Amino acid sequence: MSDHHHDHEHEHQHDHAYLHEHGIAHSHGHGHVHENQKAVINRLARAIGHLEKVKRMVEEGCDCSDVLVQLAAVRSALDNTGKVILQDHMRHCIVDAVNAGDNEAIDDLCQAIDKFMK
């Protein structure tokens, strides 16, 4: 174990940024590694913005077909975001769970996939 924990506040922030920059696996305190967290948040923000636009289209009485096409685009964006989250989860959390012999994490993932794919 390295001794960078002594000067915790300052050091940790620097180390954390460094780990992210270099894609080094690390934990956020809750045992999960989400290297694509920023990308996921950005995708969700875009999808929310898009959904707001669809809502305005409905409020303004836009053509129903156009609304459905835009709604399909939002759904597709959400599905793609889900895939990123799922891949991230498989690469890190599930690998850790398998190494730790944690079958519960795998059962949880199976249930989540089941709900996500409905």
mmCIF file of N, CA and C in Angstrom:
data_model
loop_
_atom_site.group_PDB
_atom_site.id
_atom_site.type_symbol
_atom_site.label_atom_id
_atom_site.label_comp_id
_atom_site.label_asym_id
_atom_site.label_seq_id
_atom_site.Cartn_x
_atom_site.Cartn_y
_atom_site.Cartn_z
ATOM 1 N N MET A 1 0.855 -1.195 0.000
ATOM 2 C CA MET A 1 0.000 0.000 0.000
ATOM 3 C C MET A 1 0.892 1.246 0.000
ATOM 4 N N SER A 2 0.633 2.186 -0.875
ATOM 5 C CA SER A 2 1.446 3.398 -0.889
ATOM 6 C C SER A 2 1.028 4.297 0.262
ATOM 7 N N ASP A 3 1.871 5.294 0.572
ATOM 8 C CA ASP A 3 1.566 6.111 1.737
ATOM 9 C C ASP A 3 0.900 7.437 1.357
ATOM 10 N N HIS A 4 0.249 7.505 0.199
ATOM 11 C CA HIS A 4 -0.362 8.774 -0.217
ATOM 12 C C HIS A 4 -1.647 9.082 0.542
ATOM 13 N N HIS A 5 -2.017 8.244 1.486
ATOM 14 C CA HIS A 5 -3.261 8.483 2.229
ATOM 15 C C HIS A 5 -3.085 9.491 3.359
ATOM 16 N N HIS A 6 -1.810 9.797 3.722
ATOM 17 C CA HIS A 6 -1.588 10.671 4.869
ATOM 18 C C HIS A 6 -2.138 12.074 4.634
ATOM 19 N N ASP A 7 -1.718 12.702 3.543
ATOM 20 C CA ASP A 7 -2.210 14.045 3.221
ATOM 21 C C ASP A 7 -3.462 13.871 2.384
ATOM 22 N N HIS A 8 -4.490 13.363 3.015
ATOM 23 C CA HIS A 8 -5.647 12.809 2.298
ATOM 24 C C HIS A 8 -6.365 13.780 1.366
ATOM 25 N N GLU A 9 -6.845 14.908 1.863
ATOM 26 C CA GLU A 9 -7.671 15.817 1.066
ATOM 27 C C GLU A 9 -7.029 16.150 -0.271
ATOM 28 N N HIS A 10 -5.914 16.856 -0.200
ATOM 29 C CA HIS A 10 -5.271 17.364 -1.402
ATOM 30 C C HIS A 10 -4.800 16.225 -2.300
ATOM 31 N N GLU A 11 -4.073 15.292 -1.726
ATOM 32 C CA GLU A 11 -3.490 14.193 -2.479
ATOM 33 C C GLU A 11 -4.551 13.391 -3.204
ATOM 34 N N HIS A 12 -5.621 13.068 -2.487
ATOM 35 C CA HIS A 12 -6.627 12.175 -3.054
ATOM 36 C C HIS A 12 -7.234 12.752 -4.328
ATOM 37 N N GLN A 13 -7.525 14.050 -4.316
ATOM 38 C CA GLN A 13 -8.124 14.676 -5.491
ATOM 39 C C GLN A 13 -7.194 14.536 -6.686
ATOM 40 N N HIS A 14 -5.923 14.818 -6.465
ATOM 41 C CA HIS A 14 -4.954 14.712 -7.550
ATOM 42 C C HIS A 14 -4.879 13.272 -8.050
ATOM 43 N N ASP A 15 -4.759 12.344 -7.129
ATOM 44 C CA ASP A 15 -4.639 10.933 -7.509
ATOM 45 C C ASP A 15 -5.864 10.471 -8.270
ATOM 46 N N HIS A 16 -7.020 10.907 -7.823
ATOM 47 C CA HIS A 16 -8.272 10.471 -8.440
ATOM 48 C C HIS A 16 -8.342 10.949 -9.878
ATOM 49 N N ALA A 17 -7.983 12.220 -10.098
ATOM 50 C CA ALA A 17 -7.986 12.775 -11.457
ATOM 51 C C ALA A 17 -6.988 11.996 -12.319
ATOM 52 N N TYR A 18 -5.835 11.706 -11.745
ATOM 53 C CA TYR A 18 -4.795 10.971 -12.460
ATOM 54 C C TYR A 18 -5.294 9.585 -12.877
ATOM 55 N N LEU A 19 -5.952 8.905 -11.948
ATOM 56 C CA LEU A 19 -6.476 7.574 -12.234
ATOM 57 C C LEU A 19 -7.479 7.640 -13.388
ATOM 58 N N HIS A 20 -8.356 8.663 -13.354
ATOM 59 C CA HIS A 20 -9.349 8.812 -14.417
ATOM 60 C C HIS A 20 -8.676 9.067 -15.758
ATOM 61 N N GLU A 21 -7.708 9.996 -15.764
ATOM 62 C CA GLU A 21 -7.012 10.368 -16.996
ATOM 63 C C GLU A 21 -6.376 9.148 -17.643
ATOM 64 N N HIS A 22 -5.829 8.292 -16.834
ATOM 65 C CA HIS A 22 -5.097 7.150 -17.363
ATOM 66 C C HIS A 22 -5.922 5.864 -17.388
ATOM 67 N N GLY A 23 -7.210 6.007 -17.089
ATOM 68 C CA GLY A 23 -8.091 4.842 -17.171
ATOM 69 C C GLY A 23 -7.735 3.731 -16.210
ATOM 70 N N ILE A 24 -7.117 4.079 -15.086
ATOM 71 C CA ILE A 24 -6.713 3.060 -14.113
ATOM 72 C C ILE A 24 -7.907 2.718 -13.225
ATOM 73 N N ALA A 25 -8.165 1.443 -13.069
ATOM 74 C CA ALA A 25 -9.302 1.016 -12.249
ATOM 75 C C ALA A 25 -9.098 1.458 -10.815
ATOM 76 N N HIS A 26 -10.163 1.979 -10.213
ATOM 77 C CA HIS A 26 -10.103 2.437 -8.831
ATOM 78 C C HIS A 26 -11.514 2.474 -8.291
ATOM 79 N N SER A 27 -11.637 2.637 -6.998
ATOM 80 C CA SER A 27 -12.986 2.653 -6.428
ATOM 81 C C SER A 27 -13.364 4.046 -5.971
ATOM 82 N N HIS A 28 -14.654 4.317 -5.950
ATOM 83 C CA HIS A 28 -15.165 5.614 -5.519
ATOM 84 C C HIS A 28 -15.668 5.530 -4.090
ATOM 85 N N GLY A 29 -15.283 4.518 -3.353
ATOM 86 C CA GLY A 29 -15.735 4.409 -1.977
ATOM 87 C C GLY A 29 -16.900 3.439 -1.869
ATOM 88 N N HIS A 30 -17.700 3.300 -2.940
ATOM 89 C CA HIS A 30 -18.806 2.349 -2.869
ATOM 90 C C HIS A 30 -18.487 1.098 -3.666
ATOM 91 N N GLY A 31 -17.194 0.922 -3.980
ATOM 92 C CA GLY A 31 -16.763 -0.322 -4.600
ATOM 93 C C GLY A 31 -17.063 -0.428 -6.082
ATOM 94 N N HIS A 32 -17.570 0.636 -6.689
ATOM 95 C CA HIS A 32 -17.871 0.585 -8.114
ATOM 96 C C HIS A 32 -16.927 1.496 -8.888
ATOM 97 N N VAL A 33 -16.558 1.060 -10.071
ATOM 98 C CA VAL A 33 -15.711 1.855 -10.938
ATOM 99 C C VAL A 33 -16.560 2.211 -12.151
ATOM 100 N N HIS A 34 -16.719 3.488 -12.408
ATOM 101 C CA HIS A 34 -17.498 3.892 -13.580
ATOM 102 C C HIS A 34 -16.688 4.871 -14.406
ATOM 103 N N GLU A 35 -15.846 4.326 -15.295
ATOM 104 C CA GLU A 35 -14.966 5.193 -16.071
ATOM 105 C C GLU A 35 -15.770 6.051 -17.054
ATOM 106 N N ASN A 36 -16.968 5.603 -17.408
ATOM 107 C CA ASN A 36 -17.768 6.359 -18.372
ATOM 108 C C ASN A 36 -18.819 7.239 -17.704
ATOM 109 N N GLN A 37 -18.666 7.486 -16.414
ATOM 110 C CA GLN A 37 -19.688 8.232 -15.672
ATOM 111 C C GLN A 37 -20.008 9.576 -16.317
ATOM 112 N N LYS A 38 -18.962 10.331 -16.679
ATOM 113 C CA LYS A 38 -19.181 11.649 -17.297
ATOM 114 C C LYS A 38 -19.927 11.506 -18.621
ATOM 115 N N ALA A 39 -19.522 10.545 -19.416
ATOM 116 C CA ALA A 39 -20.165 10.314 -20.715
ATOM 117 C C ALA A 39 -21.636 9.960 -20.525
ATOM 118 N N VAL A 40 -21.920 9.136 -19.521
ATOM 119 C CA VAL A 40 -23.301 8.730 -19.237
ATOM 120 C C VAL A 40 -24.117 9.951 -18.815
ATOM 121 N N ILE A 41 -23.558 10.778 -17.944
ATOM 122 C CA ILE A 41 -24.263 11.977 -17.485
ATOM 123 C C ILE A 41 -24.538 12.914 -18.657
ATOM 124 N N ASN A 42 -23.552 13.067 -19.533
ATOM 125 C CA ASN A 42 -23.748 13.920 -20.711
ATOM 126 C C ASN A 42 -24.841 13.369 -21.624
ATOM 127 N N ARG A 43 -24.826 12.061 -21.838
ATOM 128 C CA ARG A 43 -25.850 11.435 -22.675
ATOM 129 C C ARG A 43 -27.240 11.628 -22.078
ATOM 130 N N LEU A 44 -27.337 11.454 -20.760
ATOM 131 C CA LEU A 44 -28.629 11.623 -20.086
ATOM 132 C C LEU A 44 -29.104 13.073 -20.197
ATOM 133 N N ALA A 45 -28.173 14.008 -20.026
ATOM 134 C CA ALA A 45 -28.530 15.426 -20.136
ATOM 135 C C ALA A 45 -29.069 15.718 -21.531
ATOM 136 N N ARG A 46 -28.422 15.153 -22.560
ATOM 137 C CA ARG A 46 -28.902 15.359 -23.941
ATOM 138 C C ARG A 46 -30.278 14.749 -24.134
ATOM 139 N N ALA A 47 -30.470 13.540 -23.598
ATOM 140 C CA ALA A 47 -31.765 12.864 -23.734
ATOM 141 C C ALA A 47 -32.864 13.662 -23.025
ATOM 142 N N ILE A 48 -32.535 14.231 -21.853
ATOM 143 C CA ILE A 48 -33.510 15.044 -21.109
ATOM 144 C C ILE A 48 -33.873 16.279 -21.928
ATOM 145 N N GLY A 49 -32.872 16.926 -22.514
ATOM 146 C CA GLY A 49 -33.109 18.096 -23.350
ATOM 147 C C GLY A 49 -33.996 17.743 -24.537
ATOM 148 N N HIS A 50 -33.703 16.615 -25.139
ATOM 149 C CA HIS A 50 -34.466 16.124 -26.293
ATOM 150 C C HIS A 50 -35.921 15.855 -25.894
ATOM 151 N N LEU A 51 -36.086 15.241 -24.719
ATOM 152 C CA LEU A 51 -37.425 14.914 -24.230
ATOM 153 C C LEU A 51 -38.228 16.185 -23.942
ATOM 154 N N GLU A 52 -37.546 17.208 -23.402
ATOM 155 C CA GLU A 52 -38.198 18.506 -23.170
ATOM 156 C C GLU A 52 -38.698 19.071 -24.499
ATOM 157 N N LYS A 53 -37.877 18.900 -25.548
ATOM 158 C CA LYS A 53 -38.251 19.396 -26.877
ATOM 159 C C LYS A 53 -39.494 18.666 -27.384
ATOM 160 N N VAL A 54 -39.534 17.358 -27.163
ATOM 161 C CA VAL A 54 -40.686 16.551 -27.591
ATOM 162 C C VAL A 54 -41.938 17.026 -26.845
ATOM 163 N N LYS A 55 -41.783 17.302 -25.550
ATOM 164 C CA LYS A 55 -42.902 17.799 -24.739
ATOM 165 C C LYS A 55 -43.423 19.111 -25.324
ATOM 166 N N ARG A 56 -42.496 20.015 -25.692
ATOM 167 C CA ARG A 56 -42.907 21.290 -26.299
ATOM 168 C C ARG A 56 -43.641 21.054 -27.617
ATOM 169 N N MET A 57 -43.151 20.088 -28.395
ATOM 170 C CA MET A 57 -43.802 19.756 -29.674
ATOM 171 C C MET A 57 -45.267 19.369 -29.436
ATOM 172 N N VAL A 58 -45.477 18.562 -28.400
ATOM 173 C CA VAL A 58 -46.844 18.128 -28.063
ATOM 174 C C VAL A 58 -47.677 19.337 -27.636
ATOM 175 N N GLU A 59 -47.092 20.165 -26.771
ATOM 176 C CA GLU A 59 -47.791 21.358 -26.287
ATOM 177 C C GLU A 59 -48.168 22.292 -27.441
ATOM 178 N N GLU A 60 -47.287 22.369 -28.435
ATOM 179 C CA GLU A 60 -47.533 23.267 -29.571
ATOM 180 C C GLU A 60 -48.387 22.622 -30.648
ATOM 181 N N GLY A 61 -48.834 21.377 -30.390
ATOM 182 C CA GLY A 61 -49.704 20.707 -31.339
ATOM 183 C C GLY A 61 -49.028 20.262 -32.620
ATOM 184 N N CYS A 62 -47.744 19.903 -32.532
ATOM 185 C CA CYS A 62 -47.020 19.428 -33.723
ATOM 186 C C CYS A 62 -47.625 18.123 -34.242
ATOM 187 N N ASP A 63 -47.269 17.816 -35.472
ATOM 188 C CA ASP A 63 -47.746 16.592 -36.110
ATOM 189 C C ASP A 63 -47.394 15.366 -35.265
ATOM 190 N N CYS A 64 -48.379 14.515 -35.051
ATOM 191 C CA CYS A 64 -48.185 13.324 -34.191
ATOM 192 C C CYS A 64 -47.060 12.423 -34.703
ATOM 193 N N SER A 65 -46.968 12.277 -36.017
ATOM 194 C CA SER A 65 -45.910 11.422 -36.588
ATOM 195 C C SER A 65 -44.538 11.966 -36.229
ATOM 196 N N ASP A 66 -44.381 13.288 -36.328
ATOM 197 C CA ASP A 66 -43.094 13.905 -35.973
ATOM 198 C C ASP A 66 -42.770 13.670 -34.504
ATOM 199 N N VAL A 67 -43.800 13.789 -33.653
ATOM 200 C CA VAL A 67 -43.614 13.572 -32.219
ATOM 201 C C VAL A 67 -43.152 12.144 -31.965
ATOM 202 N N LEU A 68 -43.784 11.181 -32.628
ATOM 203 C CA LEU A 68 -43.419 9.769 -32.437
ATOM 204 C C LEU A 68 -41.991 9.494 -32.895
ATOM 205 N N VAL A 69 -41.596 10.111 -34.007
ATOM 206 C CA VAL A 69 -40.226 9.929 -34.512
ATOM 207 C C VAL A 69 -39.218 10.465 -33.489
ATOM 208 N N GLN A 70 -39.515 11.656 -32.921
ATOM 209 C CA GLN A 70 -38.618 12.249 -31.928
ATOM 210 C C GLN A 70 -38.595 11.423 -30.642
ATOM 211 N N LEU A 71 -39.747 10.879 -30.274
ATOM 212 C CA LEU A 71 -39.836 10.037 -29.085
ATOM 213 C C LEU A 71 -39.001 8.763 -29.275
ATOM 214 N N ALA A 72 -39.057 8.217 -30.484
ATOM 215 C CA ALA A 72 -38.250 7.029 -30.797
ATOM 216 C C ALA A 72 -36.760 7.354 -30.669
ATOM 217 N N ALA A 73 -36.383 8.560 -31.077
ATOM 218 C CA ALA A 73 -34.983 8.975 -30.991
ATOM 219 C C ALA A 73 -34.538 9.066 -29.526
ATOM 220 N N VAL A 74 -35.436 9.579 -28.662
ATOM 221 C CA VAL A 74 -35.120 9.662 -27.236
ATOM 222 C C VAL A 74 -34.964 8.260 -26.655
ATOM 223 N N ARG A 75 -35.870 7.376 -27.033
ATOM 224 C CA ARG A 75 -35.805 5.994 -26.525
ATOM 225 C C ARG A 75 -34.502 5.327 -26.955
ATOM 226 N N SER A 76 -34.136 5.552 -28.192
ATOM 227 C CA SER A 76 -32.891 4.992 -28.713
ATOM 228 C C SER A 76 -31.689 5.540 -27.941
ATOM 229 N N ALA A 77 -31.711 6.846 -27.653
ATOM 230 C CA ALA A 77 -30.617 7.458 -26.882
ATOM 231 C C ALA A 77 -30.526 6.840 -25.494
ATOM 232 N N LEU A 78 -31.688 6.582 -24.880
ATOM 233 C CA LEU A 78 -31.703 5.973 -23.545
ATOM 234 C C LEU A 78 -31.187 4.542 -23.603
ATOM 235 N N ASP A 79 -31.587 3.795 -24.629
ATOM 236 C CA ASP A 79 -31.112 2.414 -24.778
ATOM 237 C C ASP A 79 -29.592 2.382 -24.927
ATOM 238 N N ASN A 80 -29.070 3.306 -25.740
ATOM 239 C CA ASN A 80 -27.622 3.353 -25.941
ATOM 240 C C ASN A 80 -26.897 3.734 -24.660
ATOM 241 N N THR A 81 -27.487 4.626 -23.885
ATOM 242 C CA THR A 81 -26.893 5.004 -22.597
ATOM 243 C C THR A 81 -26.898 3.796 -21.663
ATOM 244 N N GLY A 82 -27.989 3.049 -21.670
ATOM 245 C CA GLY A 82 -28.083 1.832 -20.872
ATOM 246 C C GLY A 82 -26.998 0.838 -21.239
ATOM 247 N N LYS A 83 -26.701 0.739 -22.533
ATOM 248 C CA LYS A 83 -25.650 -0.186 -22.991
ATOM 249 C C LYS A 83 -24.294 0.223 -22.445
ATOM 250 N N VAL A 84 -24.020 1.539 -22.448
ATOM 251 C CA VAL A 84 -22.744 2.031 -21.913
ATOM 252 C C VAL A 84 -22.628 1.672 -20.434
ATOM 253 N N ILE A 85 -23.715 1.902 -19.691
ATOM 254 C CA ILE A 85 -23.728 1.591 -18.254
ATOM 255 C C ILE A 85 -23.517 0.087 -18.044
ATOM 256 N N LEU A 86 -24.192 -0.698 -18.847
ATOM 257 C CA LEU A 86 -24.109 -2.152 -18.736
ATOM 258 C C LEU A 86 -22.694 -2.646 -19.033
ATOM 259 N N GLN A 87 -22.089 -2.127 -20.104
ATOM 260 C CA GLN A 87 -20.732 -2.539 -20.467
ATOM 261 C C GLN A 87 -19.745 -2.166 -19.370
ATOM 262 N N ASP A 88 -19.893 -0.946 -18.843
ATOM 263 C CA ASP A 88 -19.048 -0.477 -17.751
ATOM 264 C C ASP A 88 -19.171 -1.420 -16.554
ATOM 265 N N HIS A 89 -20.413 -1.757 -16.241
ATOM 266 C CA HIS A 89 -20.716 -2.621 -15.109
ATOM 267 C C HIS A 89 -20.082 -3.993 -15.290
ATOM 268 N N MET A 90 -20.205 -4.550 -16.494
ATOM 269 C CA MET A 90 -19.635 -5.873 -16.779
ATOM 270 C C MET A 90 -18.114 -5.846 -16.645
ATOM 271 N N ARG A 91 -17.490 -4.799 -17.213
ATOM 272 C CA ARG A 91 -16.023 -4.722 -17.222
ATOM 273 C C ARG A 91 -15.436 -4.631 -15.831
ATOM 274 N N HIS A 92 -16.137 -3.920 -14.940
ATOM 275 C CA HIS A 92 -15.543 -3.646 -13.640
ATOM 276 C C HIS A 92 -16.236 -4.372 -12.495
ATOM 277 N N CYS A 93 -17.481 -4.013 -12.268
ATOM 278 C CA CYS A 93 -18.190 -4.550 -11.102
ATOM 279 C C CYS A 93 -18.332 -6.062 -11.173
ATOM 280 N N ILE A 94 -18.692 -6.573 -12.343
ATOM 281 C CA ILE A 94 -18.916 -8.015 -12.466
ATOM 282 C C ILE A 94 -17.600 -8.778 -12.405
ATOM 283 N N VAL A 95 -16.560 -8.224 -13.015
ATOM 284 C CA VAL A 95 -15.238 -8.856 -12.914
ATOM 285 C C VAL A 95 -14.834 -8.969 -11.442
ATOM 286 N N ASP A 96 -15.030 -7.864 -10.697
ATOM 287 C CA ASP A 96 -14.710 -7.875 -9.265
ATOM 288 C C ASP A 96 -15.563 -8.902 -8.525
ATOM 289 N N ALA A 97 -16.862 -8.952 -8.869
ATOM 290 C CA ALA A 97 -17.787 -9.876 -8.199
ATOM 291 C C ALA A 97 -17.382 -11.319 -8.447
ATOM 292 N N VAL A 98 -17.007 -11.639 -9.677
ATOM 293 C CA VAL A 98 -16.592 -13.003 -10.018
ATOM 294 C C VAL A 98 -15.336 -13.363 -9.222
ATOM 295 N N ASN A 99 -14.381 -12.438 -9.210
ATOM 296 C CA ASN A 99 -13.138 -12.680 -8.463
ATOM 297 C C ASN A 99 -13.400 -12.882 -6.980
ATOM 298 N N ALA A 100 -14.433 -12.186 -6.464
ATOM 299 C CA ALA A 100 -14.750 -12.286 -5.038
ATOM 300 C C ALA A 100 -15.748 -13.417 -4.757
ATOM 301 N N GLY A 101 -16.166 -14.129 -5.816
ATOM 302 C CA GLY A 101 -17.140 -15.199 -5.658
ATOM 303 C C GLY A 101 -18.510 -14.682 -5.231
ATOM 304 N N ASP A 102 -18.845 -13.461 -5.661
ATOM 305 C CA ASP A 102 -20.099 -12.813 -5.273
ATOM 306 C C ASP A 102 -21.192 -13.100 -6.305
ATOM 307 N N ASN A 103 -21.979 -14.153 -6.048
ATOM 308 C CA ASN A 103 -23.037 -14.532 -6.994
ATOM 309 C C ASN A 103 -24.219 -13.572 -6.958
ATOM 310 N N GLU A 104 -24.394 -12.896 -5.836
ATOM 311 C CA GLU A 104 -25.521 -11.982 -5.680
ATOM 312 C C GLU A 104 -25.444 -10.852 -6.705
ATOM 313 N N ALA A 105 -24.221 -10.324 -6.941
ATOM 314 C CA ALA A 105 -24.027 -9.242 -7.907
ATOM 315 C C ALA A 105 -24.434 -9.716 -9.301
ATOM 316 N N ILE A 106 -24.148 -10.968 -9.606
ATOM 317 C CA ILE A 106 -24.487 -11.520 -10.922
ATOM 318 C C ILE A 106 -25.994 -11.701 -11.037
ATOM 319 N N ASP A 107 -26.637 -12.171 -9.965
ATOM 320 C CA ASP A 107 -28.107 -12.294 -9.957
ATOM 321 C C ASP A 107 -28.752 -10.923 -10.135
ATOM 322 N N ASP A 108 -28.217 -9.917 -9.441
ATOM 323 C CA ASP A 108 -28.736 -8.548 -9.558
ATOM 324 C C ASP A 108 -28.632 -8.058 -10.995
ATOM 325 N N LEU A 109 -27.479 -8.337 -11.617
ATOM 326 C CA LEU A 109 -27.273 -7.911 -13.008
ATOM 327 C C LEU A 109 -28.290 -8.577 -13.923
ATOM 328 N N CYS A 110 -28.525 -9.873 -13.718
ATOM 329 C CA CYS A 110 -29.489 -10.606 -14.546
ATOM 330 C C CYS A 110 -30.879 -9.988 -14.428
ATOM 331 N N GLN A 111 -31.264 -9.633 -13.216
ATOM 332 C CA GLN A 111 -32.575 -8.987 -13.000
ATOM 333 C C GLN A 111 -32.622 -7.621 -13.689
ATOM 334 N N ALA A 112 -31.520 -6.875 -13.569
ATOM 335 C CA ALA A 112 -31.469 -5.544 -14.185
ATOM 336 C C ALA A 112 -31.584 -5.655 -15.707
ATOM 337 N N ILE A 113 -30.872 -6.618 -16.296
ATOM 338 C CA ILE A 113 -30.949 -6.818 -17.758
ATOM 339 C C ILE A 113 -32.384 -7.162 -18.146
ATOM 340 N N ASP A 114 -33.003 -8.008 -17.351
ATOM 341 C CA ASP A 114 -34.367 -8.436 -17.609
ATOM 342 C C ASP A 114 -35.310 -7.213 -17.668
ATOM 343 N N LYS A 115 -35.172 -6.323 -16.705
ATOM 344 C CA LYS A 115 -36.005 -5.104 -16.665
ATOM 345 C C LYS A 115 -35.662 -4.156 -17.815
ATOM 346 N N PHE A 116 -34.370 -4.028 -18.076
ATOM 347 C CA PHE A 116 -33.896 -3.096 -19.107
ATOM 348 C C PHE A 116 -34.331 -3.502 -20.508
ATOM 349 N N MET A 117 -34.366 -4.823 -20.757
ATOM 350 C CA MET A 117 -34.634 -5.335 -22.112
ATOM 351 C C MET A 117 -36.117 -5.511 -22.415
ATOM 352 N N LYS A 118 -36.981 -5.289 -21.426
ATOM 353 C CA LYS A 118 -38.407 -5.556 -21.639
ATOM 354 C C LYS A 118 -38.969 -4.799 -22.817
#
